[in-house]
Coordinates of N, CA and C in Angstrom, one line a residue:
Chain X
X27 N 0.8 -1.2 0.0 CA 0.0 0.0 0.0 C 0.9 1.3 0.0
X28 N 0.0 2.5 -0.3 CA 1.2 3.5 -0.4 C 1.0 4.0 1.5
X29 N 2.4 4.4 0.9 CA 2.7 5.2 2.5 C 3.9 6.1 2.0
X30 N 3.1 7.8 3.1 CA 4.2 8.6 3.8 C 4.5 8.2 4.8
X31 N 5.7 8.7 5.4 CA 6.0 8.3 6.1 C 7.3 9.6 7.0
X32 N 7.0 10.0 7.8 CA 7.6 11.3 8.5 C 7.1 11.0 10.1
X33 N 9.1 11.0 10.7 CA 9.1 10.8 12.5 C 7.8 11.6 13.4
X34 N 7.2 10.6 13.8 CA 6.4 11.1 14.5 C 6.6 12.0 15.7
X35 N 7.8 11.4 16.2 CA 8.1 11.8 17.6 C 9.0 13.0 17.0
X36 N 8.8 14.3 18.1 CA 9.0 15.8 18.3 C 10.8 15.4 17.9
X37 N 11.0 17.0 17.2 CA 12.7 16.9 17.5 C 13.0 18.0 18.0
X38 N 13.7 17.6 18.9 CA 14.1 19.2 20.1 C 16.1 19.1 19.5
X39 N 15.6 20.6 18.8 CA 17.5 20.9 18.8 C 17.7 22.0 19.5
X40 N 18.6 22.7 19.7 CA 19.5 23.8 20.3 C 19.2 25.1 19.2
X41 N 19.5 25.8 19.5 CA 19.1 27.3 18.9 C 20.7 27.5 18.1
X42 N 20.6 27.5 16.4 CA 22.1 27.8 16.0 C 22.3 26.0 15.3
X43 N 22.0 25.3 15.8 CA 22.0 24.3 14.8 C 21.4 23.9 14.2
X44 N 21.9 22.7 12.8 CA 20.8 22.4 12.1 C 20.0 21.3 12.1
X45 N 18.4 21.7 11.6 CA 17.2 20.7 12.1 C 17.7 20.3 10.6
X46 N 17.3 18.6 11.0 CA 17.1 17.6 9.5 C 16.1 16.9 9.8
X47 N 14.3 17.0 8.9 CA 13.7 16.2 9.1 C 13.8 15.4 8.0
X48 N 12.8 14.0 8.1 CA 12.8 12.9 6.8 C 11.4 12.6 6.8
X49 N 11.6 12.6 5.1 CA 10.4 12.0 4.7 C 10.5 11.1 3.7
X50 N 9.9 10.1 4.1 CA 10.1 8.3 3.1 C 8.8 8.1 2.4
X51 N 9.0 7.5 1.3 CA 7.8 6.9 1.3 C 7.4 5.6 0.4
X52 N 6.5 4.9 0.2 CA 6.6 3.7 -0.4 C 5.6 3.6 -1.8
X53 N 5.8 2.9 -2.8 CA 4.4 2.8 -3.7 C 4.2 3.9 -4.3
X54 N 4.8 4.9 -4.2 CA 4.9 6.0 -5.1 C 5.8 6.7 -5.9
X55 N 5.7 6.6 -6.7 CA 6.4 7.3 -7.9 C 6.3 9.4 -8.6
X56 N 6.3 9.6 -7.5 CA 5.9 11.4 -7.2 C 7.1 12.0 -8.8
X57 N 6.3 12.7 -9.4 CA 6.7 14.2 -10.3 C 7.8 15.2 -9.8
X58 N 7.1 15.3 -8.2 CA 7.9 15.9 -7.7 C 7.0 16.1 -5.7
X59 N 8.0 16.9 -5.1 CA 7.7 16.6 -3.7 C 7.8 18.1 -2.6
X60 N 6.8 18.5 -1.6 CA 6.9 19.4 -1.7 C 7.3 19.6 0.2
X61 N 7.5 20.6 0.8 CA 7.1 20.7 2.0 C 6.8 22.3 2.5
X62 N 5.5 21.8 3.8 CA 5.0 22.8 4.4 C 5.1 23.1 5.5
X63 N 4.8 24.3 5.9 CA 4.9 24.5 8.1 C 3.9 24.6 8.4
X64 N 3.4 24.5 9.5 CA 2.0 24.4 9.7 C 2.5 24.8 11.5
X65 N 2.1 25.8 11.9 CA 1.8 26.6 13.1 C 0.6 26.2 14.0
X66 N 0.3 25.7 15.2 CA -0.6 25.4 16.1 C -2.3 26.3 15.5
X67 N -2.7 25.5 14.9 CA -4.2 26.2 15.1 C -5.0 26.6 13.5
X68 N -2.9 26.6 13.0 CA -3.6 27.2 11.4 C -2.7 26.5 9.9
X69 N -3.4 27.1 8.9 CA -3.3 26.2 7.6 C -1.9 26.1 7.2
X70 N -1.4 24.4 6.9 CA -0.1 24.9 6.3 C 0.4 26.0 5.3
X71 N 1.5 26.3 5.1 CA 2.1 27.3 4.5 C 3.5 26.8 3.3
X72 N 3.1 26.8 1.9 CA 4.0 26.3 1.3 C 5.4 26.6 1.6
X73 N 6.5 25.7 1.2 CA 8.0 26.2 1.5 C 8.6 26.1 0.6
X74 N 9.0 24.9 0.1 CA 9.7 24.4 -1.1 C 9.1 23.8 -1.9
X75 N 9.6 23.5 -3.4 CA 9.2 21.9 -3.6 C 10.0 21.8 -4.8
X76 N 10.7 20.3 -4.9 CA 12.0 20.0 -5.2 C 11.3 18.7 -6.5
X77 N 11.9 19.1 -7.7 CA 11.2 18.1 -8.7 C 12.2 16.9 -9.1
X78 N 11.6 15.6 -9.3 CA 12.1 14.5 -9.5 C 13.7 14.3 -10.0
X79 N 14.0 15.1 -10.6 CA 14.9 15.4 -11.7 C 16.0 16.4 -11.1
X80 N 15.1 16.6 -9.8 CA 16.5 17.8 -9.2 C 17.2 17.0 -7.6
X81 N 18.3 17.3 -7.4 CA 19.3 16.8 -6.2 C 19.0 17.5 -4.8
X82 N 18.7 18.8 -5.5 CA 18.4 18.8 -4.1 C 18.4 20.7 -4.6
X83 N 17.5 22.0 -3.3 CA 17.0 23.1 -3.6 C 17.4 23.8 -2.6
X84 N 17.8 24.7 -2.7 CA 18.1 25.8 -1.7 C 16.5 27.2 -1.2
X85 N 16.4 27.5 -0.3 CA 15.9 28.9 0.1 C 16.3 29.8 1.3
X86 N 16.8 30.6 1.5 CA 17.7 30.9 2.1 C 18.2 30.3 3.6
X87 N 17.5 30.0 4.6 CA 18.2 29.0 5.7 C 17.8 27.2 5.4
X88 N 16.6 27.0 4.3 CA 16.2 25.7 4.2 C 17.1 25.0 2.9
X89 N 17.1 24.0 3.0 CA 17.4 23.1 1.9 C 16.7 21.6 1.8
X90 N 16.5 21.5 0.7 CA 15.4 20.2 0.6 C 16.3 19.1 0.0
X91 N 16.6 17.7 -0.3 CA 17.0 16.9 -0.9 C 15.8 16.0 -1.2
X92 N 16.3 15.3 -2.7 CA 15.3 14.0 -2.9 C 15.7 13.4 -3.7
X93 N 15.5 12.3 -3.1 CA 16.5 10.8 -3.4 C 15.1 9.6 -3.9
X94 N 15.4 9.4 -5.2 CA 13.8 8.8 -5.8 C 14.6 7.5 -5.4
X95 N 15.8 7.0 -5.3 CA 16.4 5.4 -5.5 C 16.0 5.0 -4.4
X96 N 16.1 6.2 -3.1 CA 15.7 5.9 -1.8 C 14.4 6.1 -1.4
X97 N 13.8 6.7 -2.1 CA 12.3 7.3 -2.1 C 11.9 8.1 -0.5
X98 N 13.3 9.3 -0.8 CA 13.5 9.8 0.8 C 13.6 11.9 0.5
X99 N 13.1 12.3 1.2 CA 13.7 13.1 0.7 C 13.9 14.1 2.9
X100 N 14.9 14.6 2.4 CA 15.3 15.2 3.9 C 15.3 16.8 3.4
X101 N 14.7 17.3 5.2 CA 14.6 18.8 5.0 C 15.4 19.1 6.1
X102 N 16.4 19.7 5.2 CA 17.6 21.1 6.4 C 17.0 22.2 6.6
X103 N 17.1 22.6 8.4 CA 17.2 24.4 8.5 C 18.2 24.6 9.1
X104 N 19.0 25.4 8.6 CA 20.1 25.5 9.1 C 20.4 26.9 10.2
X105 N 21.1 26.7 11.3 CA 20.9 28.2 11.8 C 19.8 28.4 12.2
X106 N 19.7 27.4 13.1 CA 17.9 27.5 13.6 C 17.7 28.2 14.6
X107 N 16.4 28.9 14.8 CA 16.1 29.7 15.5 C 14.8 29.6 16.3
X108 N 14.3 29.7 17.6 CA 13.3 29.7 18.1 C 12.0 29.7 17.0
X109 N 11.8 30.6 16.3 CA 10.6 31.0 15.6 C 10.4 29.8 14.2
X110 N 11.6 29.3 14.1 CA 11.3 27.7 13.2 C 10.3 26.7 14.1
X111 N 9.7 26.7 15.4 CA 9.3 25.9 15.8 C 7.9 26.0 15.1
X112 N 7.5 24.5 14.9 CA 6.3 24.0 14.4 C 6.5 22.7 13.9
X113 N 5.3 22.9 13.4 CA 5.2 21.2 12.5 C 5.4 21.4 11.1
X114 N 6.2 20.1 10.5 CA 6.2 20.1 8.8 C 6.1 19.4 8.4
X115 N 5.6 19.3 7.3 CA 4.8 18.0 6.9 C 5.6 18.1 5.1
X116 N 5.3 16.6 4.4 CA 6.1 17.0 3.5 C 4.7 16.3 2.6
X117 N 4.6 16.4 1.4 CA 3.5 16.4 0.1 C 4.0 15.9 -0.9
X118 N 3.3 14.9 -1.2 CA 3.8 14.4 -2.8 C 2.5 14.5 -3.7
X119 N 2.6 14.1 -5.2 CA 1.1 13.9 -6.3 C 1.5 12.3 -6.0
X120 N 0.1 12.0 -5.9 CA 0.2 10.6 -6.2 C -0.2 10.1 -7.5
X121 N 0.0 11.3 -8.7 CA -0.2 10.4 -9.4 C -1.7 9.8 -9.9
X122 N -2.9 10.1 -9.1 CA -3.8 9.7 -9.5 C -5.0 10.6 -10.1
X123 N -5.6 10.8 -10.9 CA -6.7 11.8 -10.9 C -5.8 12.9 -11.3
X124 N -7.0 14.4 -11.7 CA -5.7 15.4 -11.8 C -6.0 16.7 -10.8
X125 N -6.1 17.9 -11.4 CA -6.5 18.7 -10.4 C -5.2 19.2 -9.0
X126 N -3.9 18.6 -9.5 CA -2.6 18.8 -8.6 C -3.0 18.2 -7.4
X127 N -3.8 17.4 -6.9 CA -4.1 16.7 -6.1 C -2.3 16.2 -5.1
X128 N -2.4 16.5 -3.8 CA -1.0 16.0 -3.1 C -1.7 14.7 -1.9
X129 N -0.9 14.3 -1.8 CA -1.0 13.4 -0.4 C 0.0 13.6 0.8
X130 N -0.4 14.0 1.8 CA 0.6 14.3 3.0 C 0.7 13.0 3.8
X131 N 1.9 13.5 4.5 CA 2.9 13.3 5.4 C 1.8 13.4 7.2
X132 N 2.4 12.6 7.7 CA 1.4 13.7 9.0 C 2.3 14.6 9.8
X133 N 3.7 14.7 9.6 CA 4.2 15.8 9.6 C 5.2 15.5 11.0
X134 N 6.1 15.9 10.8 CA 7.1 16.7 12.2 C 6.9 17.5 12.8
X135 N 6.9 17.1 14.4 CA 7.0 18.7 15.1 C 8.8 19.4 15.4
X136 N 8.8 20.5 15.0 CA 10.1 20.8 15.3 C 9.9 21.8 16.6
X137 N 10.8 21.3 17.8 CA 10.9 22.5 18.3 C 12.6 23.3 18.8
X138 N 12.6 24.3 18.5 CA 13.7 24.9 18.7 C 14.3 25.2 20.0
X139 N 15.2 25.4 20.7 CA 15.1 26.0 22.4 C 16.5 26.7 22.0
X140 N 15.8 27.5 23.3 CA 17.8 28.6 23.4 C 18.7 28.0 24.2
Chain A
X5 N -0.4 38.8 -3.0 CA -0.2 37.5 -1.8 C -1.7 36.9 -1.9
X6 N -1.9 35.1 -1.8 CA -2.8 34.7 -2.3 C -4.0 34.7 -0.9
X7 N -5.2 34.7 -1.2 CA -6.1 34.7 0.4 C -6.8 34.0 0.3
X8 N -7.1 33.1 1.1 CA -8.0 31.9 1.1 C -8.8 32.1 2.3
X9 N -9.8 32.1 2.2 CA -10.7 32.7 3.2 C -12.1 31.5 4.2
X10 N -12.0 31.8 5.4 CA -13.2 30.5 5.6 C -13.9 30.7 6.2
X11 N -15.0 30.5 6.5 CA -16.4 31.4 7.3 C -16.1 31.3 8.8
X12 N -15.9 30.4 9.0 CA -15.9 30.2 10.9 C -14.1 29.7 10.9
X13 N -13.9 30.7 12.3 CA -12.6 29.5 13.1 C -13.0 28.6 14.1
X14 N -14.2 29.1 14.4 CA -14.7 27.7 15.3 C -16.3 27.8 14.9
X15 N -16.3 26.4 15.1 CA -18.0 26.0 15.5 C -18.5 24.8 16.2
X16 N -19.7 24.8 16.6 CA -20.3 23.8 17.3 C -21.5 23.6 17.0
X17 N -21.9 22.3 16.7 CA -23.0 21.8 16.2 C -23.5 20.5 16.9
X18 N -24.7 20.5 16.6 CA -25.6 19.2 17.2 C -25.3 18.2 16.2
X19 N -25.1 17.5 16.8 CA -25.5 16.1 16.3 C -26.9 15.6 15.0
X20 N -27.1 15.4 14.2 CA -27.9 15.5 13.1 C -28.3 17.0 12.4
X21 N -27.5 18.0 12.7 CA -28.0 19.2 12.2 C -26.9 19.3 10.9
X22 N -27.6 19.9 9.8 CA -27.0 20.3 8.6 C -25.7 21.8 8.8
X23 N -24.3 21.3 8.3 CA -23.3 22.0 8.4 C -22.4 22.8 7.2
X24 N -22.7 24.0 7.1 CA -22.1 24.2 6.2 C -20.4 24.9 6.0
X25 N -19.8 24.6 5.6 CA -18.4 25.5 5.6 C -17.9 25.8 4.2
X26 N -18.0 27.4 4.3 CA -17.6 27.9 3.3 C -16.3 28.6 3.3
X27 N -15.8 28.5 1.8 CA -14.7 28.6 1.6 C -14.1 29.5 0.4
X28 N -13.2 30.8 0.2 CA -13.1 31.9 -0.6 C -12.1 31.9 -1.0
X29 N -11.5 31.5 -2.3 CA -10.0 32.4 -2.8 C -10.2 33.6 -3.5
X30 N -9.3 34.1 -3.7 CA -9.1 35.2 -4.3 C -8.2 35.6 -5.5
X31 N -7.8 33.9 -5.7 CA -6.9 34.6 -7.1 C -7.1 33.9 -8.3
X32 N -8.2 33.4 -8.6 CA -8.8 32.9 -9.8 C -8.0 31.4 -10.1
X33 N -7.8 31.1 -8.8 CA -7.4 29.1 -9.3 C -8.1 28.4 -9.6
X34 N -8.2 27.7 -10.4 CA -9.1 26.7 -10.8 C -9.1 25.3 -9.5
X35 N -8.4 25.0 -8.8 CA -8.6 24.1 -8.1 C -8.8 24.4 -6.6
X36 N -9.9 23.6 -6.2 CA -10.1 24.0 -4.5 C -10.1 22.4 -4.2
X37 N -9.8 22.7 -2.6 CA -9.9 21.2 -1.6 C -10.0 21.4 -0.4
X38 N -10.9 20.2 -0.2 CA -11.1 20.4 1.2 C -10.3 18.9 2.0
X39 N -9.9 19.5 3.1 CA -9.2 18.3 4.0 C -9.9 18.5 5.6
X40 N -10.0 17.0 5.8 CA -9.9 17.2 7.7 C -8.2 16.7 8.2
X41 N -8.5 17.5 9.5 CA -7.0 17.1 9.7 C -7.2 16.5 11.9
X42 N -6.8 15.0 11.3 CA -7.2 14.7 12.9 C -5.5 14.4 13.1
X43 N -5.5 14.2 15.0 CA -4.1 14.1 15.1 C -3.5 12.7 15.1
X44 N -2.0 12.2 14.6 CA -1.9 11.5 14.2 C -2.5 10.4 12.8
X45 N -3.6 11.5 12.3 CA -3.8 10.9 10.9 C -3.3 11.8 9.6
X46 N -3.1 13.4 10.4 CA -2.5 14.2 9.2 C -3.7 14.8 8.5
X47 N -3.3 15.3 7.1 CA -4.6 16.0 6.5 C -5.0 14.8 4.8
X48 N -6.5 15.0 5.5 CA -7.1 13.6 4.6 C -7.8 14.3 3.5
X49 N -8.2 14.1 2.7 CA -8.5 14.9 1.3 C -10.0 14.2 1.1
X50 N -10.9 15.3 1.4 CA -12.1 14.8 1.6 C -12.8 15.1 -0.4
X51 N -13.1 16.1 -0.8 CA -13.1 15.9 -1.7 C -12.3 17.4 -2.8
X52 N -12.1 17.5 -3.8 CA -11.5 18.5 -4.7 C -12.4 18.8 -6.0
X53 N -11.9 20.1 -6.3 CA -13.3 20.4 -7.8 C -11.6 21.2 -8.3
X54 N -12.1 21.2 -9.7 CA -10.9 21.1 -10.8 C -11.4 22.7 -11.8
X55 N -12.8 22.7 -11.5 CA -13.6 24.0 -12.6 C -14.7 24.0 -11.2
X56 N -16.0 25.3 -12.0 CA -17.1 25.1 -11.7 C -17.9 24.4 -11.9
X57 N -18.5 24.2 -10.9 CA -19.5 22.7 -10.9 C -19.2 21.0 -10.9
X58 N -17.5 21.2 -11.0 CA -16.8 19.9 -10.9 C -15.9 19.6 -9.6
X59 N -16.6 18.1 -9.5 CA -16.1 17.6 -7.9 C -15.3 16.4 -8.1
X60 N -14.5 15.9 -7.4 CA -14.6 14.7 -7.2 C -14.0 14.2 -6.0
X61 N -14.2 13.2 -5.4 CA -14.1 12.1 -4.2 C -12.7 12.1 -4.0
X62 N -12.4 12.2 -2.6 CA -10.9 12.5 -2.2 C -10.9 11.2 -1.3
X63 N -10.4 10.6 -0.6 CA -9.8 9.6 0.2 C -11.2 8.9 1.3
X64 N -11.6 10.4 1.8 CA -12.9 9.9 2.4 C -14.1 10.8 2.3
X65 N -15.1 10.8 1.4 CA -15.8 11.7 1.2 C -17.3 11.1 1.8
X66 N -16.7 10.1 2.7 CA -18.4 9.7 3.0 C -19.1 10.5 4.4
X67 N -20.6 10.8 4.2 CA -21.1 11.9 5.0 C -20.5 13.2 4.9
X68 N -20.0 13.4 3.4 CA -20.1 14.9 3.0 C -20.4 15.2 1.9
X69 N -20.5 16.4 1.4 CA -21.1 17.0 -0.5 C -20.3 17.8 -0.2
X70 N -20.5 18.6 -1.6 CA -19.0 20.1 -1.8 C -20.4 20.6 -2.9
X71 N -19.7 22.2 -3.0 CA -21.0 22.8 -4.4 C -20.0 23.9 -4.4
X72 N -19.7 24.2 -5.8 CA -18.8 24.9 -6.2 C -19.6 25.7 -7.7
X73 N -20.5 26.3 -7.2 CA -21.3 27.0 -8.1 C -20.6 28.3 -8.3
X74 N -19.6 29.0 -8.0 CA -18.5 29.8 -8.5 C -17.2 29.8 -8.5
X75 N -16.3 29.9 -9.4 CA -15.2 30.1 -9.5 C -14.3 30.2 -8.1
X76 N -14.7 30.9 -7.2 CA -13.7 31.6 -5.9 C -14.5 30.8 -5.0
X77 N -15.7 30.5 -5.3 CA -16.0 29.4 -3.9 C -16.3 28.3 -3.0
X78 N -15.9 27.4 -2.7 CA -15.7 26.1 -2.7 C -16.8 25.7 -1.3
X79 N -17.8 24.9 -1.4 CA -18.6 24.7 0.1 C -18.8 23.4 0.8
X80 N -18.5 23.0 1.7 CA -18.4 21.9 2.0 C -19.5 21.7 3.3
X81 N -20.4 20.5 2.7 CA -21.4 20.1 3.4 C -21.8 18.8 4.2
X82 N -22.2 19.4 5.4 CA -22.2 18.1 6.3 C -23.3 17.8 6.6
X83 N -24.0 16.7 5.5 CA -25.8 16.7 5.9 C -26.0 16.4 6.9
X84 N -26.0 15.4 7.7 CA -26.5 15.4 9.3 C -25.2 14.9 9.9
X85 N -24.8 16.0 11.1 CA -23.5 16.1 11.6 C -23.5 15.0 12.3
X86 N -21.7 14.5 12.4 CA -22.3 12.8 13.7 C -21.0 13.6 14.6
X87 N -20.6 12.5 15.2 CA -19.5 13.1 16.5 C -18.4 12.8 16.2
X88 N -18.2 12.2 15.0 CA -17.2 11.7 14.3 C -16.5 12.6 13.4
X89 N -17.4 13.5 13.3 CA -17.0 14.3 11.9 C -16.2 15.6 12.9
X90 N -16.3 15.8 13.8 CA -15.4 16.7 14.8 C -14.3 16.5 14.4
X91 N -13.6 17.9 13.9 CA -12.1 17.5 12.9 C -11.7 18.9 13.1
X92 N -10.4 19.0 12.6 CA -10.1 20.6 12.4 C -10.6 20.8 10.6
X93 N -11.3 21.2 9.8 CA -11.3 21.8 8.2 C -10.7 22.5 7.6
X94 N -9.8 22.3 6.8 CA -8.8 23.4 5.7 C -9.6 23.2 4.4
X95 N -9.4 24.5 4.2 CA -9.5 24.4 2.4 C -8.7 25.0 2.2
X96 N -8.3 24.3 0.5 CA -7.2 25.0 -0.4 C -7.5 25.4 -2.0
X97 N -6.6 26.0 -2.0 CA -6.9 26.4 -3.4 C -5.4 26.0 -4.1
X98 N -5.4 25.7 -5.6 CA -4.1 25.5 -6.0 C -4.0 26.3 -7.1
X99 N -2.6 26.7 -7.1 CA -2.0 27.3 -8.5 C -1.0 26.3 -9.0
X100 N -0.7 25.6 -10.2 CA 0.2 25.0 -10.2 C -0.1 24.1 -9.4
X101 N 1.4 23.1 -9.1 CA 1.4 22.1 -7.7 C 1.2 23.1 -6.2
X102 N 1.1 24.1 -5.8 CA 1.0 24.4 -4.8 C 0.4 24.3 -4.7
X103 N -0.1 24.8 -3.1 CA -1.7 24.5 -2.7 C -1.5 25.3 -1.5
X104 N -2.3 26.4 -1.6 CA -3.0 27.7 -0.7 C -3.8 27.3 0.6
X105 N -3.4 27.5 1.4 CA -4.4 26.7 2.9 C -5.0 28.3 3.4
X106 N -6.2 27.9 3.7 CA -7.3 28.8 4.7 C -6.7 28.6 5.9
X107 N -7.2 29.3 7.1 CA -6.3 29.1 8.2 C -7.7 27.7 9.0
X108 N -8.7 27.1 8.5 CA -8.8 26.2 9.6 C -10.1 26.5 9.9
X109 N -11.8 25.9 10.4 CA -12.8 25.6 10.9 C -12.5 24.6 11.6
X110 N -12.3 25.1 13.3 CA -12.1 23.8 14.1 C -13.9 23.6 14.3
X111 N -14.0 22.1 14.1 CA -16.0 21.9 13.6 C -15.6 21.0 15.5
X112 N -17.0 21.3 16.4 CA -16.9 20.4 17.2 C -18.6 20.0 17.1
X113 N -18.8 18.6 17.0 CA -20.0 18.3 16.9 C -20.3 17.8 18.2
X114 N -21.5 18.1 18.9 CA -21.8 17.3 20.2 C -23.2 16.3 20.0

């Protein structure tokens, strides 16, 4: 069956280093792959999104990678700071139907501390 | 900057009463969606419309309708509310692969 697949359990780093989350997934063959933040209470918020064909994307403290052999793709923030805390969840097309239809992740919580 | 708009941030409803939640973009996308998002299951894709007047069935679209009689507005309907349907509601709109989120109808049915 298909599956996302992103650590459930919270990641607590230090303030100044870098968060790496992961996102796996199985039975899918994604165009391309996206990720969002999502803040206590309200709608996620697009960030990046890194197409099948590319290694990997920069935006100024994030970087995304995606690895189709591994069907993994990992999110850096680097230089992290309190106000990165939240949840992120990452989005793929599955591919089925049209309409840009994505399928999520249920997401990471990140939290940052000083 | 794109705005996606949604009638309630909170609501409470009875149990068999008809629910509606509406939903507004503002920058002429052709695709809207609606998701619930419970915890530990993430956001589930209840159903999406592609034009006006076109729907179709997202992962779990049972005990709901959608009516997308204009362009900018997407509505999602809960004919008789159960206790189950208590969820947080996003709608989105898309350009491209993105997808625009509303900030959220936390629905509590009793």
């Amino acid at each position: 069956s298909q599956k996302i697949e992103q650590n459930s359990e919270a990641l607590n780093i230090q303030e100044g280093k870098t968060a790496t989350l992961t996102c796996n997934y199985t039975n899918y063959s994604p165009a391309y792959l996206q990720w969002y933040r999502q803040d206590p209470g309200r709608g996620p918020v697009f960030l990046l999104l890194i197409r099948e064909n590319e290694k990997e994307k920069r935006k100024e403290r994030l970087k995304v990678t995606f690895d189709t052999t591994l069907k993994q793709s990992l999110f850096h923030i680097t230089a992290s700071q309190p106000a990165d805390s939240a949840t992120y969840l990452c989005a793929l097309d599955p591919l089925t139907g049209g309409g840009n239809k994505l399928t999520f992740g249920t997401g990471t919580q990140l939290k940052v501390e000083l | 900057d794109v705005k996606v708009t949604q009638s309630s941030r909170y609501l409470v409803k009875r149990t068999g009463e008809k629910v509606f939640l509406e939903c507004v973009q503002d920058m002429d996308h052709e695709n809207m969606f609606w998701y619930r998002q419970d915890p530990g299951l993430g956001l589930r894709l209840i159903y999406f419309s592609y034009d006006v007047k076109m729907k179709e069935k997202g992962d779990i679209p049972e005990g709901y309708s959608v009516s997308r009689e204009k362009k900018e507005r997407f509505s999602l309907i809960l004919e008789s509310a159960s206790t189950n349907q208590t969820s947080m509601y996003l709608c989105a709109s898309s350009y491209k692969e993105t997808q625009y989120f509303g900030p959220g109808t936390r629905l509590l049915v009793l």
